[in-house]
Amino acid sequence: MVTAAPGEERSPALALVNTRRLGAGGEVDDLAEPPAAASWLGLPPATSLAADDLSRVTDLRAAVRELLAALAEDRAPSTGAVETVNAAARADAAAPQLTWPSGPHREWHSASPGSLSAALAALARDAIEVVTGDLGPLVRPCEAHGCVRFFFREHARRRWCSTTCGDRVRAARHQRLVVEQRESAQG
């Protein structure tokens, strides 16, 4: 089981981007198969995704990844990524609803709950909230070599998306120092 990157619990769009990552055996894609993608999206168990549906999911993931990368790199994202996110956000009619569990709370409710369009629209709206809101300045790519995940950097010293990545970087640094010391002792 992969540890969630900091912020995934608060942003489904961040979690979406991190469904593609590098694992011990190479690239891992949690959305590669239609049943896995449907489950990850929280669609009803009987939902079957076609190849076009899966493409919509992975296209949105790529677009959100581009938005987060552009934000972290302080550059403008591609117009295609912006268009993809905006199209997904408007593909499902939704309206804010007031709930009052222990005080006022706003929730978005879909006109077609449980549909692929509703799931993708919710992810796209979250991506828009992230890049335009208070969390935007916290978006960072993991600095571990080979890692492609993003996280919210809420501590100034944090550089990695997980302790696994941090441990890998520290182990590589230690190994590099051992080799340098060995070479300098021989030379």
Tab-separated table of C-alpha atoms in Angstrom:
chain	number	residue	atom	x	y	z
A	1	MET	CA	0.000	0.000	0.000
A	2	VAL	CA	1.284	3.428	-0.961
A	3	THR	CA	1.323	6.172	1.636
A	4	ALA	CA	-0.727	9.184	0.620
A	5	ALA	CA	1.276	12.296	-0.144
A	6	PRO	CA	0.669	15.265	2.152
A	7	GLY	CA	-2.544	16.955	1.045
A	8	GLU	CA	-4.186	14.036	-0.768
A	9	GLU	CA	-6.746	13.717	2.018
A	10	ARG	CA	-7.791	17.340	1.406
A	11	SER	CA	-7.642	17.392	-2.383
A	12	PRO	CA	-9.056	14.654	-4.587
A	13	ALA	CA	-7.379	16.352	-7.571
A	14	LEU	CA	-3.958	15.957	-5.936
A	15	ALA	CA	-4.770	12.314	-5.198
A	16	LEU	CA	-5.813	11.885	-8.859
A	17	VAL	CA	-2.462	13.166	-10.111
A	18	ASN	CA	-0.647	10.797	-7.764
A	19	THR	CA	-2.425	7.718	-9.124
A	20	ARG	CA	0.463	7.564	-11.580
A	21	ARG	CA	3.796	7.116	-9.870
A	22	LEU	CA	7.017	5.140	-9.836
A	23	GLY	CA	7.060	2.003	-7.721
A	24	ALA	CA	9.767	-0.522	-6.917
A	25	GLY	CA	9.013	-2.410	-10.134
A	26	GLY	CA	8.635	0.619	-12.397
A	27	GLU	CA	5.701	2.833	-13.316
A	28	VAL	CA	2.434	2.201	-11.468
A	29	ASP	CA	-0.914	3.439	-12.763
A	30	ASP	CA	-3.842	2.939	-10.397
A	31	LEU	CA	-6.233	3.887	-13.215
A	32	ALA	CA	-4.852	1.629	-15.946
A	33	GLU	CA	-7.773	-0.803	-15.866
A	34	PRO	CA	-11.444	0.248	-16.111
A	35	PRO	CA	-12.576	-1.579	-12.926
A	36	ALA	CA	-9.757	-0.014	-10.898
A	37	ALA	CA	-10.529	3.449	-12.293
A	38	ALA	CA	-14.257	3.076	-11.564
A	39	SER	CA	-13.495	1.958	-8.018
A	40	TRP	CA	-10.999	4.792	-7.437
A	41	LEU	CA	-13.567	7.315	-8.679
A	42	GLY	CA	-16.135	5.943	-6.234
A	43	LEU	CA	-18.574	4.991	-8.974
A	44	PRO	CA	-21.266	2.418	-8.189
A	45	PRO	CA	-19.906	-1.169	-8.328
A	46	ALA	CA	-21.977	-2.048	-11.405
A	47	THR	CA	-20.408	0.817	-13.384
A	48	SER	CA	-18.409	-0.333	-16.367
A	49	LEU	CA	-16.031	2.118	-17.983
A	50	ALA	CA	-15.400	1.915	-21.721
A	51	ALA	CA	-12.059	2.783	-23.314
A	52	ASP	CA	-13.345	6.312	-24.096
A	53	ASP	CA	-14.390	6.753	-20.459
A	54	LEU	CA	-10.980	5.646	-19.221
A	55	SER	CA	-9.398	8.084	-21.668
A	56	ARG	CA	-11.485	10.924	-20.187
A	57	VAL	CA	-10.168	10.031	-16.721
A	58	THR	CA	-6.517	9.830	-17.750
A	59	ASP	CA	-6.796	12.972	-19.905
A	60	LEU	CA	-8.126	14.868	-16.886
A	61	ARG	CA	-5.311	13.469	-14.739
A	62	ALA	CA	-2.733	14.669	-17.284
A	63	ALA	CA	-4.369	18.105	-17.444
A	64	VAL	CA	-4.456	18.488	-13.656
A	65	ARG	CA	-0.815	17.324	-13.489
A	66	GLU	CA	0.060	20.065	-16.004
A	67	LEU	CA	-1.784	22.670	-13.887
A	68	LEU	CA	0.058	21.618	-10.713
A	69	ALA	CA	3.424	21.492	-12.492
A	70	ALA	CA	2.853	24.952	-13.976
A	71	LEU	CA	1.891	26.282	-10.564
A	72	ALA	CA	4.986	24.775	-8.904
A	73	GLU	CA	7.244	26.028	-11.711
A	74	ASP	CA	5.656	29.501	-11.737
A	75	ARG	CA	4.699	29.326	-15.409
A	76	ALA	CA	1.495	29.316	-17.419
A	77	PRO	CA	-0.028	25.896	-18.078
A	78	SER	CA	-0.804	24.703	-21.583
A	79	THR	CA	-4.090	26.013	-22.945
A	80	GLY	CA	-5.118	22.409	-23.634
A	81	ALA	CA	-4.812	21.536	-19.936
A	82	VAL	CA	-6.916	24.545	-18.929
A	83	GLU	CA	-9.533	23.675	-21.565
A	84	THR	CA	-9.646	20.012	-20.445
A	85	VAL	CA	-10.178	20.949	-16.789
A	86	ASN	CA	-12.800	23.563	-17.625
A	87	ALA	CA	-14.680	21.153	-19.915
A	88	ALA	CA	-14.713	18.476	-17.203
A	89	ALA	CA	-15.877	20.982	-14.578
A	90	ARG	CA	-18.860	22.057	-16.644
A	91	ALA	CA	-19.791	18.541	-17.853
A	92	ASP	CA	-22.015	17.978	-14.817
A	93	ALA	CA	-24.491	20.455	-13.450
A	94	ALA	CA	-23.922	20.922	-9.749
A	95	ALA	CA	-25.021	23.427	-7.184
A	96	PRO	CA	-23.795	24.338	-3.736
A	97	GLN	CA	-25.975	23.011	-0.945
A	98	LEU	CA	-25.940	24.170	2.652
A	99	THR	CA	-25.559	21.546	5.353
A	100	TRP	CA	-25.308	22.200	9.071
A	101	PRO	CA	-23.610	19.251	10.818
A	102	SER	CA	-21.980	21.436	13.509
A	103	GLY	CA	-22.144	24.791	11.811
A	104	PRO	CA	-22.609	26.077	8.267
A	105	HIS	CA	-20.930	23.976	5.597
A	106	ARG	CA	-21.098	24.218	1.803
A	107	GLU	CA	-21.194	21.030	-0.306
A	108	TRP	CA	-21.540	20.643	-4.043
A	109	HIS	CA	-24.281	18.274	-5.109
A	110	SER	CA	-24.403	16.851	-8.602
A	111	ALA	CA	-27.448	16.744	-10.816
A	112	SER	CA	-26.357	13.216	-11.823
A	113	PRO	CA	-24.697	11.662	-8.754
A	114	GLY	CA	-22.771	8.450	-9.294
A	115	SER	CA	-21.995	9.208	-12.937
A	116	LEU	CA	-18.561	9.458	-14.525
A	117	SER	CA	-19.301	13.066	-15.511
A	118	ALA	CA	-20.130	13.936	-11.895
A	119	ALA	CA	-16.922	12.306	-10.631
A	120	LEU	CA	-14.742	14.057	-13.206
A	121	ALA	CA	-16.488	17.398	-12.657
A	122	ALA	CA	-15.853	17.147	-8.905
A	123	LEU	CA	-12.165	16.432	-9.542
A	124	ALA	CA	-11.896	19.305	-12.027
A	125	ARG	CA	-13.618	21.734	-9.649
A	126	ASP	CA	-11.232	20.661	-6.891
A	127	ALA	CA	-8.248	21.253	-9.204
A	128	ILE	CA	-9.570	24.739	-9.944
A	129	GLU	CA	-9.984	25.394	-6.210
A	130	VAL	CA	-6.432	24.211	-5.523
A	131	VAL	CA	-4.691	26.286	-8.196
A	132	THR	CA	-6.724	29.428	-7.463
A	133	GLY	CA	-6.996	29.102	-3.693
A	134	ASP	CA	-4.901	29.079	-0.546
A	135	LEU	CA	-3.427	25.642	-1.299
A	136	GLY	CA	-1.943	26.711	-4.637
A	137	PRO	CA	1.261	28.189	-3.203
A	138	LEU	CA	1.841	24.938	-1.286
A	139	VAL	CA	1.911	22.656	-4.362
A	140	ARG	CA	5.321	21.082	-4.861
A	141	PRO	CA	6.719	18.171	-6.859
A	142	CYS	CA	8.585	15.544	-4.868
A	143	GLU	CA	12.327	16.192	-5.107
A	144	ALA	CA	13.301	12.518	-4.910
A	145	HIS	CA	14.988	11.267	-8.059
A	146	GLY	CA	12.466	9.512	-10.276
A	147	CYS	CA	9.397	10.411	-8.204
A	148	VAL	CA	6.559	12.036	-10.153
A	149	ARG	CA	4.167	12.751	-7.289
A	150	PHE	CA	3.028	16.146	-6.000
A	151	PHE	CA	2.228	17.199	-2.445
A	152	PHE	CA	1.254	20.222	-0.374
A	153	ARG	CA	4.390	21.552	1.307
A	154	GLU	CA	3.123	22.779	4.639
A	155	HIS	CA	6.475	22.592	6.403
A	156	ALA	CA	9.418	24.618	5.109
A	157	ARG	CA	11.867	21.717	5.378
A	158	ARG	CA	9.710	19.138	3.583
A	159	ARG	CA	11.096	18.160	0.184
A	160	TRP	CA	9.590	14.719	-0.443
A	161	CYS	CA	6.110	13.286	-0.855
A	162	SER	CA	6.714	10.441	1.605
A	163	THR	CA	9.165	9.055	4.102
A	164	THR	CA	9.983	6.373	1.527
A	165	CYS	CA	11.221	9.011	-0.924
A	166	GLY	CA	13.068	10.835	1.848
A	167	ASP	CA	14.732	7.605	2.958
A	168	ARG	CA	15.754	6.837	-0.638
A	169	VAL	CA	17.347	10.279	-1.002
A	170	ARG	CA	19.178	10.003	2.327
A	171	ALA	CA	20.406	6.473	1.520
A	172	ALA	CA	21.681	7.607	-1.898
A	173	ARG	CA	23.425	10.598	-0.306
A	174	HIS	CA	25.043	8.324	2.307
A	175	GLN	CA	26.174	5.864	-0.361
A	176	ARG	CA	27.619	8.706	-2.429
A	177	LEU	CA	29.603	9.943	0.611
A	178	VAL	CA	30.910	6.435	1.351
A	179	VAL	CA	32.108	6.063	-2.238
A	180	GLU	CA	33.726	9.520	-2.187
A	181	GLN	CA	35.493	8.753	1.091
A	182	ARG	CA	36.708	5.419	-0.263
A	183	GLU	CA	37.989	7.067	-3.456
A	184	SER	CA	39.752	9.855	-1.579
A	185	ALA	CA	41.395	7.330	0.772
A	186	GLN	CA	42.686	5.356	-2.228
A	187	GLY	CA	43.868	8.396	-4.142
